[in-house]
Amino acid sequence: MAFLQRWLKGWLPNLDPRVWILAGGRLLSQVGIGFTLFYAPIFFTEQVGLTATQVGLGIGLGSAAGMAGRFLGGSLSDSPRWGRRPTLLASALVSAAADGVLVLANDFWIFLAGNLLMGFGVGLYWPAAESVAADITAPEQRNEAYALVRLADNLGLGVGVIAGGALISLTGAYRALFAIDGITFLLFFGIIYAAIAETRPAGNGARSLLQGWGQALRDSTLMVYALVNVLFTGYLAQIQSTLPLYLNRFAGGEQGVSEGALSLLFTGHVVLAAIAQLPTARWLNHYRPAQGLVASALLWGLGFGLVWQAGVGAQPLVWAGLSLATMALAMVAYTPIASALVVALAPESLRGVYLSVNSMCWAVGYLIGPPLGGWALDQGDAAAHGFWLGLMATVLPALAVLMWLDRRLRHLARS
């Protein structure tokens, strides 16, 4: 027992207890999101009677509402009249209300209203939550703090997907999934209300909603980094959207990779990412942020090359497994640094707005990435295989920008 305690103490980061509370609350709410993530489209098409186009439109417009939520969430988080804690509480309430609407949804317009509310609520969450993590950690701790929150996200989502599938298999009660999801958001509200006080540093902040955004958009270093960040989030989107379909339809000739084999491969990908998240974040503390992103970019390039090999070569399962393992490491090298670097760029009074820009990059990457990958797969074998080589080529300009960014950050640190 003493050995286990020493091992856990050495493996787990030594962070402010509020970071652990925030991560625990996020894990809880992500369990609820996992309950509905993969099963909502099935329910609304097969049982409510919506068309696939209507479901896609509702989810897409929900993502657009999420961008509006991110914009407002960043400004409210920095506002002296509002702050991080009220924004997080509002996010939880709006998301819970969205689930209440979805429980009752029996036509497209109610379904759309639920998705708009959900997207807006989730959008409010990210700038506020990442600002809290920055407020209560020292700079050298932020990689591990953001890694911990991302780990909680992934674990909660995985548990929710598995539990939701089990509930559907046993009861077929799809609407109960939304009710459970809403309850988890209310529990998250209670955790934040009881355990997290306002963390916004004392200061004037932005005098108006648009002032902070004007300063952020004029920050050339932030804008250059945002371009690379959109590219990286587009890479992440390919894992979830394009890659499974590519391996199933194109890898290993006509037979492809079976659904059962894909399930095992992607489960391994998620497990490896969870295991490697905290150790990788700690290891990256020894390097400058842009250097960590260079390592991530190189791993992305190698991973895309391995996907191409899985598609055109023999033994596709081996190459697909290697590609997913490589991209798991690329992902865990990228995600904590993405937020920590933005915090380093941000004036203390505008952390929320700057982190909102970071969160917007995720929204844009996921907006562009899946349609682009889907289009490539629809063009036939040559385009489908060549798509991964094209992604591999995009790593080269990303590396050039990251090297410029590294020099720029060192110059800013000296000045």
Short mmCIF file of C-alpha atoms in Angstrom, two decimals:
data_model
loop_
_atom_site.label_atom_id
_atom_site.label_comp_id
_atom_site.label_asym_id
_atom_site.label_seq_id
_atom_site.Cartn_x
_atom_site.Cartn_y
_atom_site.Cartn_z
CA MET A 1 0.00 0.00 0.00
CA ALA A 2 2.83 2.41 0.87
CA PHE A 3 4.47 1.64 -2.50
CA LEU A 4 1.18 2.35 -4.32
CA GLN A 5 0.81 5.66 -2.50
CA ARG A 6 4.35 6.70 -3.42
CA TRP A 7 3.77 5.67 -7.04
CA LEU A 8 0.53 7.64 -7.27
CA LYS A 9 2.16 10.66 -5.67
CA GLY A 10 4.94 10.51 -8.25
CA TRP A 11 2.61 9.94 -11.20
CA LEU A 12 -0.23 12.34 -10.36
CA PRO A 13 0.52 16.06 -10.60
CA ASN A 14 0.69 18.19 -7.45
CA LEU A 15 -1.99 20.75 -8.30
CA ASP A 16 -4.34 23.09 -6.48
CA PRO A 17 -7.29 21.00 -5.16
CA ARG A 18 -9.65 23.21 -7.16
CA VAL A 19 -8.13 21.87 -10.40
CA TRP A 20 -9.03 18.36 -9.27
CA ILE A 21 -12.54 19.52 -8.36
CA LEU A 22 -12.93 21.17 -11.77
CA ALA A 23 -11.67 18.01 -13.49
CA GLY A 24 -14.01 15.84 -11.41
CA GLY A 25 -17.00 17.99 -12.30
CA ARG A 26 -16.03 17.91 -15.95
CA LEU A 27 -15.67 14.10 -15.86
CA LEU A 28 -19.18 13.88 -14.43
CA SER A 29 -20.71 16.13 -17.09
CA GLN A 30 -18.82 14.34 -19.87
CA VAL A 31 -20.32 11.02 -18.74
CA GLY A 32 -23.70 12.57 -19.48
CA ILE A 33 -22.53 13.90 -22.85
CA GLY A 34 -21.20 10.43 -23.70
CA PHE A 35 -24.66 9.07 -22.98
CA THR A 36 -26.11 11.09 -25.85
CA LEU A 37 -23.22 11.73 -28.26
CA PHE A 38 -23.52 8.70 -30.53
CA TYR A 39 -27.11 7.73 -29.81
CA ALA A 40 -29.01 11.00 -30.35
CA PRO A 41 -28.81 10.89 -34.18
CA ILE A 42 -30.06 7.29 -34.17
CA PHE A 43 -32.98 8.15 -31.91
CA PHE A 44 -34.10 11.25 -33.80
CA THR A 45 -33.97 9.56 -37.19
CA GLU A 46 -35.33 6.10 -36.35
CA GLN A 47 -37.87 6.90 -33.62
CA VAL A 48 -38.79 10.59 -33.92
CA GLY A 49 -38.82 10.45 -37.72
CA LEU A 50 -36.45 13.27 -38.65
CA THR A 51 -34.42 12.94 -41.80
CA ALA A 52 -30.64 12.57 -41.69
CA THR A 53 -30.40 16.00 -43.31
CA GLN A 54 -32.51 17.57 -40.56
CA VAL A 55 -30.40 15.92 -37.86
CA GLY A 56 -27.20 17.08 -39.53
CA LEU A 57 -28.57 20.61 -39.90
CA GLY A 58 -29.59 20.72 -36.24
CA ILE A 59 -26.17 19.53 -35.06
CA GLY A 60 -24.39 21.93 -37.43
CA LEU A 61 -26.39 24.94 -36.27
CA GLY A 62 -25.73 23.84 -32.69
CA SER A 63 -22.01 24.12 -33.47
CA ALA A 64 -22.58 27.63 -34.81
CA ALA A 65 -24.34 28.52 -31.55
CA GLY A 66 -21.29 27.11 -29.79
CA MET A 67 -19.11 29.69 -31.52
CA ALA A 68 -21.43 32.44 -30.27
CA GLY A 69 -21.20 30.92 -26.79
CA ARG A 70 -17.40 30.92 -26.95
CA PHE A 71 -17.38 34.58 -28.00
CA LEU A 72 -19.67 35.62 -25.16
CA GLY A 73 -18.09 33.22 -22.65
CA GLY A 74 -14.64 34.73 -23.13
CA SER A 75 -15.92 38.28 -22.63
CA LEU A 76 -18.07 37.39 -19.61
CA SER A 77 -15.19 35.49 -17.98
CA ASP A 78 -13.04 38.63 -18.10
CA SER A 79 -15.81 41.01 -17.08
CA PRO A 80 -15.49 42.57 -13.58
CA ARG A 81 -19.31 42.48 -13.39
CA TRP A 82 -19.51 38.78 -14.27
CA GLY A 83 -16.42 36.55 -14.04
CA ARG A 84 -15.43 32.90 -14.40
CA ARG A 85 -17.69 31.32 -11.78
CA PRO A 86 -21.02 32.83 -12.95
CA THR A 87 -20.12 31.92 -16.54
CA LEU A 88 -19.50 28.30 -15.56
CA LEU A 89 -22.76 28.20 -13.60
CA ALA A 90 -24.67 29.70 -16.54
CA SER A 91 -23.08 27.13 -18.84
CA ALA A 92 -24.29 24.26 -16.67
CA LEU A 93 -27.83 25.64 -16.42
CA VAL A 94 -28.14 26.33 -20.16
CA SER A 95 -26.85 22.83 -20.96
CA ALA A 96 -29.27 21.24 -18.48
CA ALA A 97 -32.13 23.25 -20.02
CA ALA A 98 -31.05 22.01 -23.46
CA ASP A 99 -31.44 18.42 -22.27
CA GLY A 100 -34.88 19.27 -20.94
CA VAL A 101 -35.86 20.50 -24.40
CA LEU A 102 -34.39 17.42 -26.10
CA VAL A 103 -36.31 15.10 -23.75
CA LEU A 104 -39.52 16.66 -25.09
CA ALA A 105 -38.43 16.99 -28.73
CA ASN A 106 -40.86 15.37 -31.17
CA ASP A 107 -40.27 17.50 -34.27
CA PHE A 108 -37.43 19.31 -36.02
CA TRP A 109 -37.98 22.75 -34.46
CA ILE A 110 -37.84 21.49 -30.87
CA PHE A 111 -34.82 19.36 -31.78
CA LEU A 112 -33.16 22.45 -33.27
CA ALA A 113 -33.92 24.54 -30.17
CA GLY A 114 -32.33 21.87 -27.96
CA ASN A 115 -29.20 21.75 -30.11
CA LEU A 116 -28.87 25.54 -30.20
CA LEU A 117 -29.10 25.69 -26.41
CA MET A 118 -26.64 22.82 -25.97
CA GLY A 119 -24.11 24.33 -28.37
CA PHE A 120 -24.39 27.71 -26.66
CA GLY A 121 -24.00 26.20 -23.18
CA VAL A 122 -20.92 24.17 -24.13
CA GLY A 123 -19.48 27.26 -25.83
CA LEU A 124 -19.85 29.27 -22.60
CA TYR A 125 -18.01 26.55 -20.68
CA TRP A 126 -14.62 26.36 -22.40
CA PRO A 127 -13.18 29.89 -21.99
CA ALA A 128 -14.34 30.06 -18.37
CA ALA A 129 -13.07 26.61 -17.39
CA GLU A 130 -9.66 27.09 -19.00
CA SER A 131 -9.37 30.55 -17.41
CA VAL A 132 -10.02 29.05 -13.97
CA ALA A 133 -7.30 26.44 -14.54
CA ALA A 134 -4.86 29.21 -15.53
CA ASP A 135 -5.82 31.44 -12.58
CA ILE A 136 -5.06 28.81 -9.93
CA THR A 137 -1.87 27.29 -11.33
CA ALA A 138 1.69 28.51 -11.76
CA PRO A 139 3.05 28.66 -15.34
CA GLU A 140 5.14 25.51 -14.87
CA GLN A 141 2.04 23.57 -13.76
CA ARG A 142 -0.28 24.50 -16.60
CA ASN A 143 0.65 21.72 -19.01
CA GLU A 144 -0.29 19.17 -16.36
CA ALA A 145 -3.40 21.06 -15.26
CA TYR A 146 -4.79 21.19 -18.78
CA ALA A 147 -3.73 17.59 -19.36
CA LEU A 148 -5.69 16.54 -16.27
CA VAL A 149 -8.86 18.32 -17.44
CA ARG A 150 -8.52 16.75 -20.91
CA LEU A 151 -7.97 13.35 -19.31
CA ALA A 152 -11.16 13.80 -17.27
CA ASP A 153 -12.98 14.75 -20.48
CA ASN A 154 -11.85 11.62 -22.30
CA LEU A 155 -12.49 9.25 -19.40
CA GLY A 156 -15.96 10.68 -18.78
CA LEU A 157 -16.85 10.52 -22.45
CA GLY A 158 -15.67 6.92 -22.74
CA VAL A 159 -17.62 5.82 -19.66
CA GLY A 160 -20.70 7.63 -20.92
CA VAL A 161 -20.59 6.02 -24.37
CA ILE A 162 -20.25 2.55 -22.86
CA ALA A 163 -22.93 3.12 -20.21
CA GLY A 164 -25.29 4.72 -22.72
CA GLY A 165 -24.94 1.76 -25.05
CA ALA A 166 -25.63 -0.63 -22.20
CA LEU A 167 -28.74 1.31 -21.15
CA ILE A 168 -30.09 1.36 -24.70
CA SER A 169 -29.44 -2.37 -25.08
CA LEU A 170 -31.27 -3.17 -21.85
CA THR A 171 -34.19 -0.73 -21.98
CA GLY A 172 -34.34 1.03 -25.36
CA ALA A 173 -35.19 4.21 -23.41
CA TYR A 174 -33.46 6.81 -25.53
CA ARG A 175 -35.17 9.78 -23.89
CA ALA A 176 -33.79 8.68 -20.52
CA LEU A 177 -30.31 9.44 -21.89
CA PHE A 178 -31.15 13.14 -22.16
CA ALA A 179 -32.65 13.17 -18.67
CA ILE A 180 -29.49 11.61 -17.22
CA ASP A 181 -27.33 14.06 -19.18
CA GLY A 182 -29.33 16.96 -17.74
CA ILE A 183 -28.89 15.62 -14.22
CA THR A 184 -25.11 15.45 -14.67
CA PHE A 185 -25.06 19.11 -15.70
CA LEU A 186 -27.06 20.03 -12.59
CA LEU A 187 -24.59 18.06 -10.47
CA PHE A 188 -21.76 19.94 -12.19
CA PHE A 189 -23.55 23.19 -11.31
CA GLY A 190 -23.70 22.09 -7.66
CA ILE A 191 -19.99 21.21 -7.59
CA ILE A 192 -18.96 24.59 -9.03
CA TYR A 193 -21.38 26.48 -6.77
CA ALA A 194 -20.15 24.75 -3.61
CA ALA A 195 -16.44 24.33 -4.27
CA ILE A 196 -15.14 26.95 -6.73
CA ALA A 197 -15.05 30.61 -5.72
CA GLU A 198 -14.41 33.36 -8.26
CA THR A 199 -10.81 33.18 -9.50
CA ARG A 200 -10.60 36.18 -11.85
CA PRO A 201 -7.54 38.25 -10.88
CA ALA A 202 -8.28 41.70 -9.54
CA GLY A 203 -7.98 44.33 -12.27
CA ASN A 204 -9.96 46.52 -14.58
CA GLY A 205 -10.49 44.00 -17.37
CA ALA A 206 -12.06 45.05 -20.66
CA ARG A 207 -14.34 48.09 -20.50
CA SER A 208 -16.74 46.69 -23.10
CA LEU A 209 -17.69 43.43 -24.75
CA LEU A 210 -15.72 44.21 -27.91
CA GLN A 211 -12.65 45.90 -26.42
CA GLY A 212 -10.93 42.67 -25.36
CA TRP A 213 -11.65 41.05 -28.70
CA GLY A 214 -10.19 44.01 -30.55
CA GLN A 215 -6.93 43.66 -28.64
CA ALA A 216 -6.82 39.89 -29.16
CA LEU A 217 -7.45 40.14 -32.90
CA ARG A 218 -4.67 42.73 -33.24
CA ASP A 219 -2.19 40.42 -31.50
CA SER A 220 -0.22 39.11 -34.49
CA THR A 221 1.47 36.35 -32.46
CA LEU A 222 -1.91 35.01 -31.34
CA MET A 223 -3.35 35.17 -34.84
CA VAL A 224 -0.39 33.29 -36.37
CA TYR A 225 -0.67 30.65 -33.67
CA ALA A 226 -4.42 30.41 -34.34
CA LEU A 227 -3.71 29.35 -37.94
CA VAL A 228 -1.57 26.43 -36.74
CA ASN A 229 -4.12 25.62 -34.05
CA VAL A 230 -6.93 25.33 -36.61
CA LEU A 231 -4.72 22.96 -38.60
CA PHE A 232 -4.05 20.79 -35.55
CA THR A 233 -7.73 20.62 -34.59
CA GLY A 234 -8.51 19.69 -38.20
CA TYR A 235 -6.06 16.81 -37.77
CA LEU A 236 -7.90 15.69 -34.63
CA ALA A 237 -11.22 15.83 -36.45
CA GLN A 238 -9.92 13.40 -39.08
CA ILE A 239 -9.37 10.72 -36.44
CA GLN A 240 -12.99 10.83 -35.39
CA SER A 241 -14.66 11.37 -38.75
CA THR A 242 -12.61 10.39 -41.82
CA LEU A 243 -10.21 7.74 -40.55
CA PRO A 244 -12.75 5.07 -39.44
CA LEU A 245 -14.55 5.26 -42.79
CA TYR A 246 -11.29 5.21 -44.75
CA LEU A 247 -10.02 2.10 -42.96
CA ASN A 248 -13.37 0.38 -43.36
CA ARG A 249 -13.74 1.13 -47.09
CA PHE A 250 -10.23 1.41 -48.51
CA ALA A 251 -7.62 -0.31 -46.30
CA GLY A 252 -6.33 -3.69 -47.40
CA GLY A 253 -8.13 -3.73 -50.72
CA GLU A 254 -11.84 -4.39 -51.16
CA GLN A 255 -12.41 -6.14 -47.85
CA GLY A 256 -11.40 -3.16 -45.66
CA VAL A 257 -11.05 -3.30 -41.88
CA SER A 258 -14.10 -4.79 -40.16
CA GLU A 259 -16.22 -2.86 -37.67
CA GLY A 260 -15.11 -5.18 -34.86
CA ALA A 261 -11.43 -4.62 -35.63
CA LEU A 262 -12.02 -0.87 -35.87
CA SER A 263 -13.63 -0.91 -32.43
CA LEU A 264 -10.55 -2.60 -30.95
CA LEU A 265 -8.16 -0.24 -32.75
CA PHE A 266 -9.92 2.92 -31.60
CA THR A 267 -10.36 1.59 -28.07
CA GLY A 268 -6.60 1.06 -27.97
CA HIS A 269 -6.08 4.59 -29.29
CA VAL A 270 -8.22 6.07 -26.49
CA VAL A 271 -6.59 3.93 -23.79
CA LEU A 272 -3.07 4.86 -24.93
CA ALA A 273 -3.99 8.56 -25.00
CA ALA A 274 -5.38 8.33 -21.46
CA ILE A 275 -2.28 6.54 -20.14
CA ALA A 276 0.15 8.88 -21.87
CA GLN A 277 -1.63 12.19 -21.16
CA LEU A 278 -0.13 13.13 -17.80
CA PRO A 279 3.40 11.69 -18.31
CA THR A 280 3.67 13.46 -21.68
CA ALA A 281 2.54 16.78 -20.18
CA ARG A 282 5.16 16.45 -17.44
CA TRP A 283 7.88 15.58 -19.94
CA LEU A 284 6.99 18.58 -22.11
CA ASN A 285 7.59 20.90 -19.15
CA HIS A 286 11.32 20.56 -19.98
CA TYR A 287 10.81 22.18 -23.39
CA ARG A 288 9.51 25.47 -24.73
CA PRO A 289 5.83 25.33 -25.81
CA ALA A 290 6.57 25.74 -29.52
CA GLN A 291 9.12 22.90 -29.32
CA GLY A 292 6.41 20.63 -27.90
CA LEU A 293 4.13 21.59 -30.78
CA VAL A 294 6.93 20.80 -33.25
CA ALA A 295 7.14 17.32 -31.74
CA SER A 296 3.36 16.97 -32.08
CA ALA A 297 3.46 18.11 -35.73
CA LEU A 298 6.17 15.58 -36.57
CA LEU A 299 4.12 12.82 -34.95
CA TRP A 300 1.02 13.90 -36.92
CA GLY A 301 3.02 13.71 -40.14
CA LEU A 302 4.32 10.24 -39.29
CA GLY A 303 0.82 9.12 -38.32
CA PHE A 304 -0.68 10.26 -41.63
CA GLY A 305 2.07 8.44 -43.51
CA LEU A 306 1.24 5.26 -41.61
CA VAL A 307 -2.47 5.67 -42.45
CA TRP A 308 -1.55 5.86 -46.13
CA GLN A 309 0.54 2.69 -45.74
CA ALA A 310 -2.43 0.98 -44.08
CA GLY A 311 -4.54 1.86 -47.10
CA VAL A 312 -2.19 0.79 -49.88
CA GLY A 313 0.01 -1.91 -48.31
CA ALA A 314 -0.29 -5.38 -46.88
CA GLN A 315 -1.19 -6.05 -43.22
CA PRO A 316 -3.49 -3.03 -42.84
CA LEU A 317 -4.30 -3.84 -39.21
CA VAL A 318 -0.66 -3.52 -38.20
CA TRP A 319 -0.18 -0.20 -39.98
CA ALA A 320 -3.53 1.14 -38.75
CA GLY A 321 -2.60 0.23 -35.18
CA LEU A 322 0.76 1.96 -35.51
CA SER A 323 -0.87 5.05 -37.03
CA LEU A 324 -3.45 5.34 -34.24
CA ALA A 325 -0.78 4.86 -31.58
CA THR A 326 1.36 7.58 -33.18
CA MET A 327 -1.56 9.99 -33.44
CA ALA A 328 -2.53 9.30 -29.82
CA LEU A 329 0.92 10.58 -28.82
CA ALA A 330 0.59 13.53 -31.22
CA MET A 331 -2.73 14.43 -29.62
CA VAL A 332 -1.52 14.29 -26.01
CA ALA A 333 1.55 16.36 -26.94
CA TYR A 334 -0.70 19.00 -28.48
CA THR A 335 -3.77 19.45 -26.28
CA PRO A 336 -2.28 20.77 -23.00
CA ILE A 337 0.24 23.05 -24.74
CA ALA A 338 -2.46 24.60 -26.92
CA SER A 339 -4.11 26.21 -23.91
CA ALA A 340 -0.97 26.85 -21.85
CA LEU A 341 0.68 28.73 -24.72
CA VAL A 342 -2.35 30.99 -25.18
CA VAL A 343 -2.35 31.77 -21.45
CA ALA A 344 1.31 32.75 -21.76
CA LEU A 345 0.42 35.18 -24.57
CA ALA A 346 -2.63 36.67 -22.84
CA PRO A 347 -2.66 39.75 -20.63
CA GLU A 348 -3.94 38.62 -17.25
CA SER A 349 -7.09 40.72 -17.60
CA LEU A 350 -7.96 39.16 -20.99
CA ARG A 351 -7.36 35.46 -20.37
CA GLY A 352 -10.95 34.59 -21.06
CA VAL A 353 -11.00 36.29 -24.47
CA TYR A 354 -7.64 34.84 -25.51
CA LEU A 355 -8.72 31.35 -24.45
CA SER A 356 -11.96 31.90 -26.34
CA VAL A 357 -9.85 32.42 -29.48
CA ASN A 358 -8.16 29.10 -28.71
CA SER A 359 -11.53 27.43 -28.31
CA MET A 360 -12.77 29.00 -31.57
CA CYS A 361 -9.89 27.26 -33.34
CA TRP A 362 -11.35 23.93 -32.24
CA ALA A 363 -14.76 24.90 -33.59
CA VAL A 364 -13.31 25.98 -36.95
CA GLY A 365 -11.09 22.89 -37.25
CA TYR A 366 -14.03 20.60 -36.63
CA LEU A 367 -16.17 22.62 -39.03
CA ILE A 368 -13.66 22.28 -41.90
CA GLY A 369 -11.99 18.92 -41.25
CA PRO A 370 -14.83 16.37 -41.51
CA PRO A 371 -16.43 17.76 -44.72
CA LEU A 372 -13.00 17.94 -46.39
CA GLY A 373 -12.17 14.35 -45.46
CA GLY A 374 -15.60 13.11 -46.50
CA TRP A 375 -15.29 14.85 -49.86
CA ALA A 376 -11.91 13.19 -50.48
CA LEU A 377 -13.30 9.72 -49.73
CA ASP A 378 -16.18 10.30 -52.15
CA GLN A 379 -13.75 10.95 -55.04
CA GLY A 380 -12.54 7.36 -55.28
CA ASP A 381 -9.47 5.32 -54.33
CA ALA A 382 -6.76 7.65 -55.65
CA ALA A 383 -8.12 10.72 -53.87
CA ALA A 384 -8.84 8.78 -50.68
CA HIS A 385 -5.28 7.46 -50.47
CA GLY A 386 -3.76 10.76 -51.58
CA PHE A 387 -5.69 12.68 -48.92
CA TRP A 388 -3.40 11.33 -46.19
CA LEU A 389 -0.29 12.26 -48.14
CA GLY A 390 -1.78 15.74 -48.56
CA LEU A 391 -2.28 16.02 -44.80
CA MET A 392 1.30 14.83 -44.34
CA ALA A 393 2.49 17.66 -46.62
CA THR A 394 0.63 20.28 -44.56
CA VAL A 395 2.92 19.50 -41.64
CA LEU A 396 5.82 21.25 -43.44
CA PRO A 397 4.33 24.78 -43.42
CA ALA A 398 3.11 24.13 -39.87
CA LEU A 399 6.69 23.38 -38.81
CA ALA A 400 7.93 26.58 -40.46
CA VAL A 401 5.29 28.65 -38.63
CA LEU A 402 6.08 26.95 -35.31
CA MET A 403 9.77 27.70 -35.66
CA TRP A 404 8.91 31.37 -36.33
CA LEU A 405 6.59 31.29 -33.33
CA ASP A 406 9.35 29.86 -31.12
CA ARG A 407 11.69 32.72 -32.08
CA ARG A 408 8.89 35.24 -31.55
CA LEU A 409 8.05 33.91 -28.08
CA ARG A 410 11.71 33.97 -27.03
CA HIS A 411 11.95 37.57 -28.22
CA LEU A 412 8.83 38.53 -26.26
CA ALA A 413 10.19 36.78 -23.16
CA ARG A 414 13.41 38.84 -23.34
CA SER A 415 11.65 42.15 -23.94
#
